[in-house]
Amino acid sequence: AQTVTQSQPEMSVQEAETVTLSCTYDTSENNYYLFWYKQPPSRQMILVIRQEAYKQQNATENRFSVNFQKAAKSFSLKISDSQLGDTAMYFCAFEGSQGNLIFGKGTKLSVKP
Amino acid sequence: EAGVAQSPRYKIIEKRQSVAFWCNPISGHATLYWYQQILGQGPKLLIQFQNNGVVDDSQLPKDRFSAERLKGVDSTLKIQPAKLEDSAVYLCASSEPWTSGRENEQFFGPGTRLTVL
């Protein structure tokens, strides 16, 4: 069975600095998708960034980028120039051949002014 | 475009009572998901519909939980009878048809926070 592990329950970063959130996963599949979702306090979950496993190039979305290491089954999220609005729970998620998302337990990120 | 709608936003019930949640997905989205998110954890899939058919309900506690998606649009999730451990946020999500190329991007609703006393 696939599993997703986020080893950092909480992190904090100063505004304008860079922070990296870690995620590892376990699967025997070769083709899959990985996601980072953001869940602000009392607000709904939104997709931050997506990575297809068959693509070697790391995905980027403005200030958000990933470091995808397929052999190591690692998928970290880097947030550059952190903003107060980045304060949220961040969930790493895996989607395999069954088509459903498996989420990690999340990392609570606080951006401090 | 309008997002995924859910109601109610909050619900407090006593154990052994029944409760129902409603979800209206984004127009045109063929796939609908119900997740349970217990405090301090990531969401866990309860059931996945493709149009009005069930794709995956392997983690749905079928002795007390039921879900339907009549006409392939709106969906309801019911718990009968509720237990204390059912206290959680119930999230509904939807995604585009398989042919769209973006079928694995899920759009989430605001959730229903259920408290069972």
PDB file of C-alpha atoms in Angstrom:
ATOM      1  CA  ALA A   1       0.000   0.000   0.000  1.00  0.00           C
ATOM      2  CA  GLN A   2       1.109   3.512  -0.711  1.00  0.00           C
ATOM      3  CA  THR A   3       2.052   5.769   2.183  1.00  0.00           C
ATOM      4  CA  VAL A   4       2.971   9.442   2.439  1.00  0.00           C
ATOM      5  CA  THR A   5       5.112  10.761   5.296  1.00  0.00           C
ATOM      6  CA  GLN A   6       5.592  14.366   6.317  1.00  0.00           C
ATOM      7  CA  SER A   7       8.125  14.416   9.118  1.00  0.00           C
ATOM      8  CA  GLN A   8       7.779  18.093  10.074  1.00  0.00           C
ATOM      9  CA  PRO A   9       4.559  18.710  12.036  1.00  0.00           C
ATOM     10  CA  GLU A  10       5.284  22.429  12.333  1.00  0.00           C
ATOM     11  CA  MET A  11       7.661  24.924  10.774  1.00  0.00           C
ATOM     12  CA  SER A  12       8.101  28.654  10.860  1.00  0.00           C
ATOM     13  CA  VAL A  13       9.848  31.107   8.577  1.00  0.00           C
ATOM     14  CA  GLN A  14      10.435  34.830   8.516  1.00  0.00           C
ATOM     15  CA  GLU A  15       8.644  36.841   5.900  1.00  0.00           C
ATOM     16  CA  ALA A  16      10.647  37.097   2.625  1.00  0.00           C
ATOM     17  CA  GLU A  17      12.819  34.098   3.477  1.00  0.00           C
ATOM     18  CA  THR A  18      12.834  30.626   1.943  1.00  0.00           C
ATOM     19  CA  VAL A  19      11.501  27.478   3.542  1.00  0.00           C
ATOM     20  CA  THR A  20      11.498  23.830   2.457  1.00  0.00           C
ATOM     21  CA  LEU A  21       8.859  21.311   3.497  1.00  0.00           C
ATOM     22  CA  SER A  22       9.737  17.626   3.322  1.00  0.00           C
ATOM     23  CA  CYS A  23       7.729  14.683   2.032  1.00  0.00           C
ATOM     24  CA  THR A  24       8.596  11.065   1.404  1.00  0.00           C
ATOM     25  CA  TYR A  25       6.379   8.374  -0.011  1.00  0.00           C
ATOM     26  CA  ASP A  26       6.377   4.679  -0.612  1.00  0.00           C
ATOM     27  CA  THR A  27       5.025   2.953  -3.691  1.00  0.00           C
ATOM     28  CA  SER A  28       5.843   0.117  -6.042  1.00  0.00           C
ATOM     29  CA  GLU A  29       4.257   1.922  -8.989  1.00  0.00           C
ATOM     30  CA  ASN A  30       6.300   3.622 -11.662  1.00  0.00           C
ATOM     31  CA  ASN A  31       3.730   6.074 -13.005  1.00  0.00           C
ATOM     32  CA  TYR A  32       2.039   8.357 -10.535  1.00  0.00           C
ATOM     33  CA  TYR A  33       1.408  11.968  -9.581  1.00  0.00           C
ATOM     34  CA  LEU A  34       2.492  13.953  -6.549  1.00  0.00           C
ATOM     35  CA  PHE A  35       0.843  17.072  -5.212  1.00  0.00           C
ATOM     36  CA  TRP A  36       1.226  19.753  -2.601  1.00  0.00           C
ATOM     37  CA  TYR A  37      -2.020  21.179  -1.270  1.00  0.00           C
ATOM     38  CA  LYS A  38      -2.422  24.236   0.946  1.00  0.00           C
ATOM     39  CA  GLN A  39      -5.164  24.520   3.578  1.00  0.00           C
ATOM     40  CA  PRO A  40      -5.319  27.998   5.156  1.00  0.00           C
ATOM     41  CA  PRO A  41      -6.954  28.329   8.583  1.00  0.00           C
ATOM     42  CA  SER A  42     -10.706  27.818   8.256  1.00  0.00           C
ATOM     43  CA  ARG A  43     -10.465  27.922   4.490  1.00  0.00           C
ATOM     44  CA  GLN A  44     -10.656  25.323   1.815  1.00  0.00           C
ATOM     45  CA  MET A  45      -7.859  23.243   0.397  1.00  0.00           C
ATOM     46  CA  ILE A  46      -6.258  24.435  -2.813  1.00  0.00           C
ATOM     47  CA  LEU A  47      -3.688  22.880  -5.119  1.00  0.00           C
ATOM     48  CA  VAL A  48      -0.238  24.479  -4.943  1.00  0.00           C
ATOM     49  CA  ILE A  49       1.791  22.389  -7.356  1.00  0.00           C
ATOM     50  CA  ARG A  50       1.739  19.062  -9.185  1.00  0.00           C
ATOM     51  CA  GLN A  51       4.504  16.739 -10.420  1.00  0.00           C
ATOM     52  CA  GLU A  52       4.159  13.865 -12.869  1.00  0.00           C
ATOM     53  CA  ALA A  53       6.535  11.039 -11.960  1.00  0.00           C
ATOM     54  CA  TYR A  54       7.578  10.454 -15.565  1.00  0.00           C
ATOM     55  CA  LYS A  55       8.879  14.017 -15.847  1.00  0.00           C
ATOM     56  CA  GLN A  56      12.449  14.535 -14.680  1.00  0.00           C
ATOM     57  CA  GLN A  57      12.121  18.315 -14.610  1.00  0.00           C
ATOM     58  CA  ASN A  58      10.996  19.713 -11.282  1.00  0.00           C
ATOM     59  CA  ALA A  59       7.695  21.583 -11.370  1.00  0.00           C
ATOM     60  CA  THR A  60       7.588  25.292 -10.542  1.00  0.00           C
ATOM     61  CA  GLU A  61       4.699  27.682  -9.930  1.00  0.00           C
ATOM     62  CA  ASN A  62       5.864  31.227  -9.276  1.00  0.00           C
ATOM     63  CA  ARG A  63       7.378  31.207  -5.759  1.00  0.00           C
ATOM     64  CA  PHE A  64       6.716  27.496  -5.290  1.00  0.00           C
ATOM     65  CA  SER A  65       8.987  24.764  -6.600  1.00  0.00           C
ATOM     66  CA  VAL A  66       9.585  21.118  -5.864  1.00  0.00           C
ATOM     67  CA  ASN A  67      12.632  18.897  -5.568  1.00  0.00           C
ATOM     68  CA  PHE A  68      11.469  15.536  -6.887  1.00  0.00           C
ATOM     69  CA  GLN A  69      13.883  12.663  -6.294  1.00  0.00           C
ATOM     70  CA  LYS A  70      12.173   9.597  -7.743  1.00  0.00           C
ATOM     71  CA  ALA A  71      14.779   7.052  -6.699  1.00  0.00           C
ATOM     72  CA  ALA A  72      14.746   8.337  -3.144  1.00  0.00           C
ATOM     73  CA  LYS A  73      10.933   8.717  -3.203  1.00  0.00           C
ATOM     74  CA  SER A  74      11.271  12.250  -1.963  1.00  0.00           C
ATOM     75  CA  PHE A  75       9.157  15.245  -2.920  1.00  0.00           C
ATOM     76  CA  SER A  76       9.965  18.470  -1.083  1.00  0.00           C
ATOM     77  CA  LEU A  77       8.311  21.864  -1.521  1.00  0.00           C
ATOM     78  CA  LYS A  78      10.335  25.059  -1.543  1.00  0.00           C
ATOM     79  CA  ILE A  79       8.602  28.359  -0.912  1.00  0.00           C
ATOM     80  CA  SER A  80      10.679  31.379  -1.854  1.00  0.00           C
ATOM     81  CA  ASP A  81      10.092  34.940  -0.656  1.00  0.00           C
ATOM     82  CA  SER A  82       7.606  33.720   1.957  1.00  0.00           C
ATOM     83  CA  GLN A  83       4.537  35.886   2.474  1.00  0.00           C
ATOM     84  CA  LEU A  84       2.152  36.164   5.418  1.00  0.00           C
ATOM     85  CA  GLY A  85      -0.547  34.647   3.239  1.00  0.00           C
ATOM     86  CA  ASP A  86       1.491  31.453   2.952  1.00  0.00           C
ATOM     87  CA  THR A  87       0.599  30.625   6.554  1.00  0.00           C
ATOM     88  CA  ALA A  88      -1.366  27.379   6.312  1.00  0.00           C
ATOM     89  CA  MET A  89      -1.298  23.609   6.625  1.00  0.00           C
ATOM     90  CA  TYR A  90       0.538  22.026   3.725  1.00  0.00           C
ATOM     91  CA  PHE A  91      -0.300  18.497   2.657  1.00  0.00           C
ATOM     92  CA  CYS A  92       1.728  16.273   0.406  1.00  0.00           C
ATOM     93  CA  ALA A  93      -0.398  13.823  -1.592  1.00  0.00           C
ATOM     94  CA  PHE A  94       0.177  10.824  -3.860  1.00  0.00           C
ATOM     95  CA  GLU A  95      -2.042   9.595  -6.672  1.00  0.00           C
ATOM     96  CA  GLY A  96      -1.350   6.217  -8.214  1.00  0.00           C
ATOM     97  CA  SER A  97      -3.126   3.915 -10.602  1.00  0.00           C
ATOM     98  CA  GLN A  98      -6.256   3.743  -8.445  1.00  0.00           C
ATOM     99  CA  GLY A  99      -6.845   7.445  -9.033  1.00  0.00           C
ATOM    100  CA  ASN A 100      -7.433   8.437  -5.432  1.00  0.00           C
ATOM    101  CA  LEU A 101      -5.309  10.803  -3.353  1.00  0.00           C
ATOM    102  CA  ILE A 102      -3.348   9.593  -0.333  1.00  0.00           C
ATOM    103  CA  PHE A 103      -2.381  12.445   1.945  1.00  0.00           C
ATOM    104  CA  GLY A 104       0.340  12.905   4.507  1.00  0.00           C
ATOM    105  CA  LYS A 105      -0.446  14.258   7.970  1.00  0.00           C
ATOM    106  CA  GLY A 106       0.504  17.779   7.002  1.00  0.00           C
ATOM    107  CA  THR A 107       2.989  20.449   8.032  1.00  0.00           C
ATOM    108  CA  LYS A 108       1.759  23.583   9.756  1.00  0.00           C
ATOM    109  CA  LEU A 109       3.688  26.542   8.340  1.00  0.00           C
ATOM    110  CA  SER A 110       3.746  29.888  10.099  1.00  0.00           C
ATOM    111  CA  VAL A 111       5.167  32.896   8.327  1.00  0.00           C
ATOM    112  CA  LYS A 112       6.286  35.524  10.819  1.00  0.00           C
ATOM    113  CA  PRO A 113       6.490  39.253  10.067  1.00  0.00           C
TER     114      PRO A 113
ATOM    115  CA  GLU B   1     -16.564  29.687 -12.160  1.00  0.00           C
ATOM    116  CA  ALA B   2     -18.404  28.624  -9.027  1.00  0.00           C
ATOM    117  CA  GLY B   3     -16.516  26.285  -6.730  1.00  0.00           C
ATOM    118  CA  VAL B   4     -17.562  23.136  -4.923  1.00  0.00           C
ATOM    119  CA  ALA B   5     -20.430  23.910  -2.566  1.00  0.00           C
ATOM    120  CA  GLN B   6     -21.087  22.075   0.675  1.00  0.00           C
ATOM    121  CA  SER B   7     -23.713  22.391   3.373  1.00  0.00           C
ATOM    122  CA  PRO B   8     -24.077  22.688   6.219  1.00  0.00           C
ATOM    123  CA  ARG B   9     -20.756  24.223   7.241  1.00  0.00           C
ATOM    124  CA  TYR B  10     -21.100  23.107  10.831  1.00  0.00           C
ATOM    125  CA  LYS B  11     -23.139  20.433  12.553  1.00  0.00           C
ATOM    126  CA  ILE B  12     -23.315  19.329  16.178  1.00  0.00           C
ATOM    127  CA  ILE B  13     -25.177  16.154  17.057  1.00  0.00           C
ATOM    128  CA  GLU B  14     -25.288  13.625  19.836  1.00  0.00           C
ATOM    129  CA  LYS B  15     -23.993  10.111  19.389  1.00  0.00           C
ATOM    130  CA  ARG B  16     -26.423   7.648  17.844  1.00  0.00           C
ATOM    131  CA  GLN B  17     -28.165  10.449  15.943  1.00  0.00           C
ATOM    132  CA  SER B  18     -28.194  10.679  12.162  1.00  0.00           C
ATOM    133  CA  VAL B  19     -26.706  13.394   9.991  1.00  0.00           C
ATOM    134  CA  ALA B  20     -26.493  14.155   6.283  1.00  0.00           C
ATOM    135  CA  PHE B  21     -24.130  16.319   4.296  1.00  0.00           C
ATOM    136  CA  TRP B  22     -24.684  17.745   0.842  1.00  0.00           C
ATOM    137  CA  CYS B  23     -22.228  18.528  -1.938  1.00  0.00           C
ATOM    138  CA  ASN B  24     -22.654  20.266  -5.275  1.00  0.00           C
ATOM    139  CA  PRO B  25     -19.562  19.837  -7.459  1.00  0.00           C
ATOM    140  CA  ILE B  26     -18.241  22.204 -10.092  1.00  0.00           C
ATOM    141  CA  SER B  27     -20.436  22.080 -13.187  1.00  0.00           C
ATOM    142  CA  GLY B  28     -19.216  19.476 -15.660  1.00  0.00           C
ATOM    143  CA  HIS B  29     -17.003  17.645 -13.204  1.00  0.00           C
ATOM    144  CA  ALA B  30     -17.631  13.940 -13.615  1.00  0.00           C
ATOM    145  CA  THR B  31     -15.743  12.684 -10.591  1.00  0.00           C
ATOM    146  CA  LEU B  32     -16.789  13.438  -7.025  1.00  0.00           C
ATOM    147  CA  TYR B  33     -14.981  12.494  -3.822  1.00  0.00           C
ATOM    148  CA  TRP B  34     -15.868  12.483  -0.139  1.00  0.00           C
ATOM    149  CA  TYR B  35     -13.007  12.716   2.347  1.00  0.00           C
ATOM    150  CA  GLN B  36     -12.905  12.538   6.130  1.00  0.00           C
ATOM    151  CA  GLN B  37     -10.328  14.775   7.808  1.00  0.00           C
ATOM    152  CA  ILE B  38      -9.834  14.082  11.509  1.00  0.00           C
ATOM    153  CA  LEU B  39      -8.159  16.859  13.484  1.00  0.00           C
ATOM    154  CA  GLY B  40      -4.400  16.756  13.053  1.00  0.00           C
ATOM    155  CA  GLN B  41      -4.472  14.396  10.082  1.00  0.00           C
ATOM    156  CA  GLY B  42      -4.646  14.569   6.327  1.00  0.00           C
ATOM    157  CA  PRO B  43      -7.880  13.824   4.494  1.00  0.00           C
ATOM    158  CA  LYS B  44      -8.801  10.191   3.989  1.00  0.00           C
ATOM    159  CA  LEU B  45     -10.892   9.117   1.009  1.00  0.00           C
ATOM    160  CA  LEU B  46     -14.266   7.660   1.937  1.00  0.00           C
ATOM    161  CA  ILE B  47     -15.860   7.235  -1.475  1.00  0.00           C
ATOM    162  CA  GLN B  48     -15.263   8.196  -5.106  1.00  0.00           C
ATOM    163  CA  PHE B  49     -17.982   8.528  -7.755  1.00  0.00           C
ATOM    164  CA  GLN B  50     -17.553   8.648 -11.518  1.00  0.00           C
ATOM    165  CA  ASN B  51     -20.782  10.215 -12.741  1.00  0.00           C
ATOM    166  CA  ASN B  52     -23.355   8.339 -10.625  1.00  0.00           C
ATOM    167  CA  GLY B  53     -21.373   5.113 -10.260  1.00  0.00           C
ATOM    168  CA  VAL B  54     -19.120   4.190  -7.339  1.00  0.00           C
ATOM    169  CA  VAL B  55     -15.433   3.804  -8.269  1.00  0.00           C
ATOM    170  CA  ASP B  56     -13.974   3.221  -4.813  1.00  0.00           C
ATOM    171  CA  ASP B  57     -15.707   2.859  -1.451  1.00  0.00           C
ATOM    172  CA  SER B  58     -13.194   0.534   0.167  1.00  0.00           C
ATOM    173  CA  GLN B  59     -12.649   2.848   3.155  1.00  0.00           C
ATOM    174  CA  LEU B  60     -16.291   3.734   3.747  1.00  0.00           C
ATOM    175  CA  PRO B  61     -17.633   2.212   7.013  1.00  0.00           C
ATOM    176  CA  LYS B  62     -20.667   0.776   5.324  1.00  0.00           C
ATOM    177  CA  ASP B  63     -22.375  -0.275   8.539  1.00  0.00           C
ATOM    178  CA  ARG B  64     -23.040   3.380   9.339  1.00  0.00           C
ATOM    179  CA  PHE B  65     -22.007   5.512   6.362  1.00  0.00           C
ATOM    180  CA  SER B  66     -23.818   5.738   3.037  1.00  0.00           C
ATOM    181  CA  ALA B  67     -23.463   8.015   0.039  1.00  0.00           C
ATOM    182  CA  GLU B  68     -25.292   8.546  -3.187  1.00  0.00           C
ATOM    183  CA  ARG B  69     -24.945  10.675  -6.263  1.00  0.00           C
ATOM    184  CA  LEU B  70     -28.240  10.646  -8.059  1.00  0.00           C
ATOM    185  CA  LYS B  71     -28.224  11.964 -11.639  1.00  0.00           C
ATOM    186  CA  GLY B  72     -24.446  12.248 -11.508  1.00  0.00           C
ATOM    187  CA  VAL B  73     -24.406  15.760 -10.058  1.00  0.00           C
ATOM    188  CA  ASP B  74     -25.136  16.490  -6.379  1.00  0.00           C
ATOM    189  CA  SER B  75     -24.156  14.030  -3.696  1.00  0.00           C
ATOM    190  CA  THR B  76     -25.177  13.315  -0.125  1.00  0.00           C
ATOM    191  CA  LEU B  77     -23.191  11.561   2.583  1.00  0.00           C
ATOM    192  CA  LYS B  78     -25.100  10.150   5.538  1.00  0.00           C
ATOM    193  CA  ILE B  79     -24.009   8.810   8.896  1.00  0.00           C
ATOM    194  CA  GLN B  80     -26.486   6.696  10.834  1.00  0.00           C
ATOM    195  CA  PRO B  81     -25.931   6.264  13.755  1.00  0.00           C
ATOM    196  CA  ALA B  82     -23.057   8.616  14.527  1.00  0.00           C
ATOM    197  CA  LYS B  83     -20.237   7.723  16.915  1.00  0.00           C
ATOM    198  CA  LEU B  84     -17.900  10.001  18.840  1.00  0.00           C
ATOM    199  CA  GLU B  85     -15.023   9.067  16.522  1.00  0.00           C
ATOM    200  CA  ASP B  86     -16.935  10.427  13.543  1.00  0.00           C
ATOM    201  CA  SER B  87     -16.121  13.964  14.690  1.00  0.00           C
ATOM    202  CA  ALA B  88     -14.179  15.388  11.771  1.00  0.00           C
ATOM    203  CA  VAL B  89     -14.347  17.699   8.787  1.00  0.00           C
ATOM    204  CA  TYR B  90     -16.019  16.092   5.786  1.00  0.00           C
ATOM    205  CA  LEU B  91     -14.616  17.387   2.540  1.00  0.00           C
ATOM    206  CA  CYS B  92     -16.136  17.072  -0.880  1.00  0.00           C
ATOM    207  CA  ALA B  93     -14.000  17.428  -3.989  1.00  0.00           C
ATOM    208  CA  SER B  94     -14.569  17.153  -7.717  1.00  0.00           C
ATOM    209  CA  SER B  95     -12.428  16.796 -10.808  1.00  0.00           C
ATOM    210  CA  GLU B  96     -12.835  17.117 -14.547  1.00  0.00           C
ATOM    211  CA  PRO B  97     -13.668  14.230 -16.904  1.00  0.00           C
ATOM    212  CA  TRP B  98     -10.917  11.763 -17.763  1.00  0.00           C
ATOM    213  CA  THR B  99     -10.558  13.174 -21.274  1.00  0.00           C
ATOM    214  CA  SER B 100      -9.765  16.700 -20.149  1.00  0.00           C
ATOM    215  CA  GLY B 101      -6.082  16.181 -19.398  1.00  0.00           C
ATOM    216  CA  ARG B 102      -6.598  17.758 -15.973  1.00  0.00           C
ATOM    217  CA  GLU B 103      -8.595  14.929 -14.506  1.00  0.00           C
ATOM    218  CA  ASN B 104      -6.335  14.481 -11.504  1.00  0.00           C
ATOM    219  CA  GLU B 105      -6.606  18.039 -10.213  1.00  0.00           C
ATOM    220  CA  GLN B 106      -9.167  17.933  -7.443  1.00  0.00           C
ATOM    221  CA  PHE B 107     -11.070  21.032  -6.365  1.00  0.00           C
ATOM    222  CA  PHE B 108     -12.205  21.009  -2.760  1.00  0.00           C
ATOM    223  CA  GLY B 109     -15.223  22.482  -1.069  1.00  0.00           C
ATOM    224  CA  PRO B 110     -15.072  24.324   2.288  1.00  0.00           C
ATOM    225  CA  GLY B 111     -16.027  21.207   4.227  1.00  0.00           C
ATOM    226  CA  THR B 112     -18.574  20.387   6.908  1.00  0.00           C
ATOM    227  CA  ARG B 113     -17.259  20.313  10.459  1.00  0.00           C
ATOM    228  CA  LEU B 114     -19.101  17.607  12.405  1.00  0.00           C
ATOM    229  CA  THR B 115     -18.970  17.410  16.180  1.00  0.00           C
ATOM    230  CA  VAL B 116     -20.474  14.335  17.824  1.00  0.00           C
ATOM    231  CA  LEU B 117     -21.156  14.724  21.563  1.00  0.00           C
TER     232      LEU B 117
END
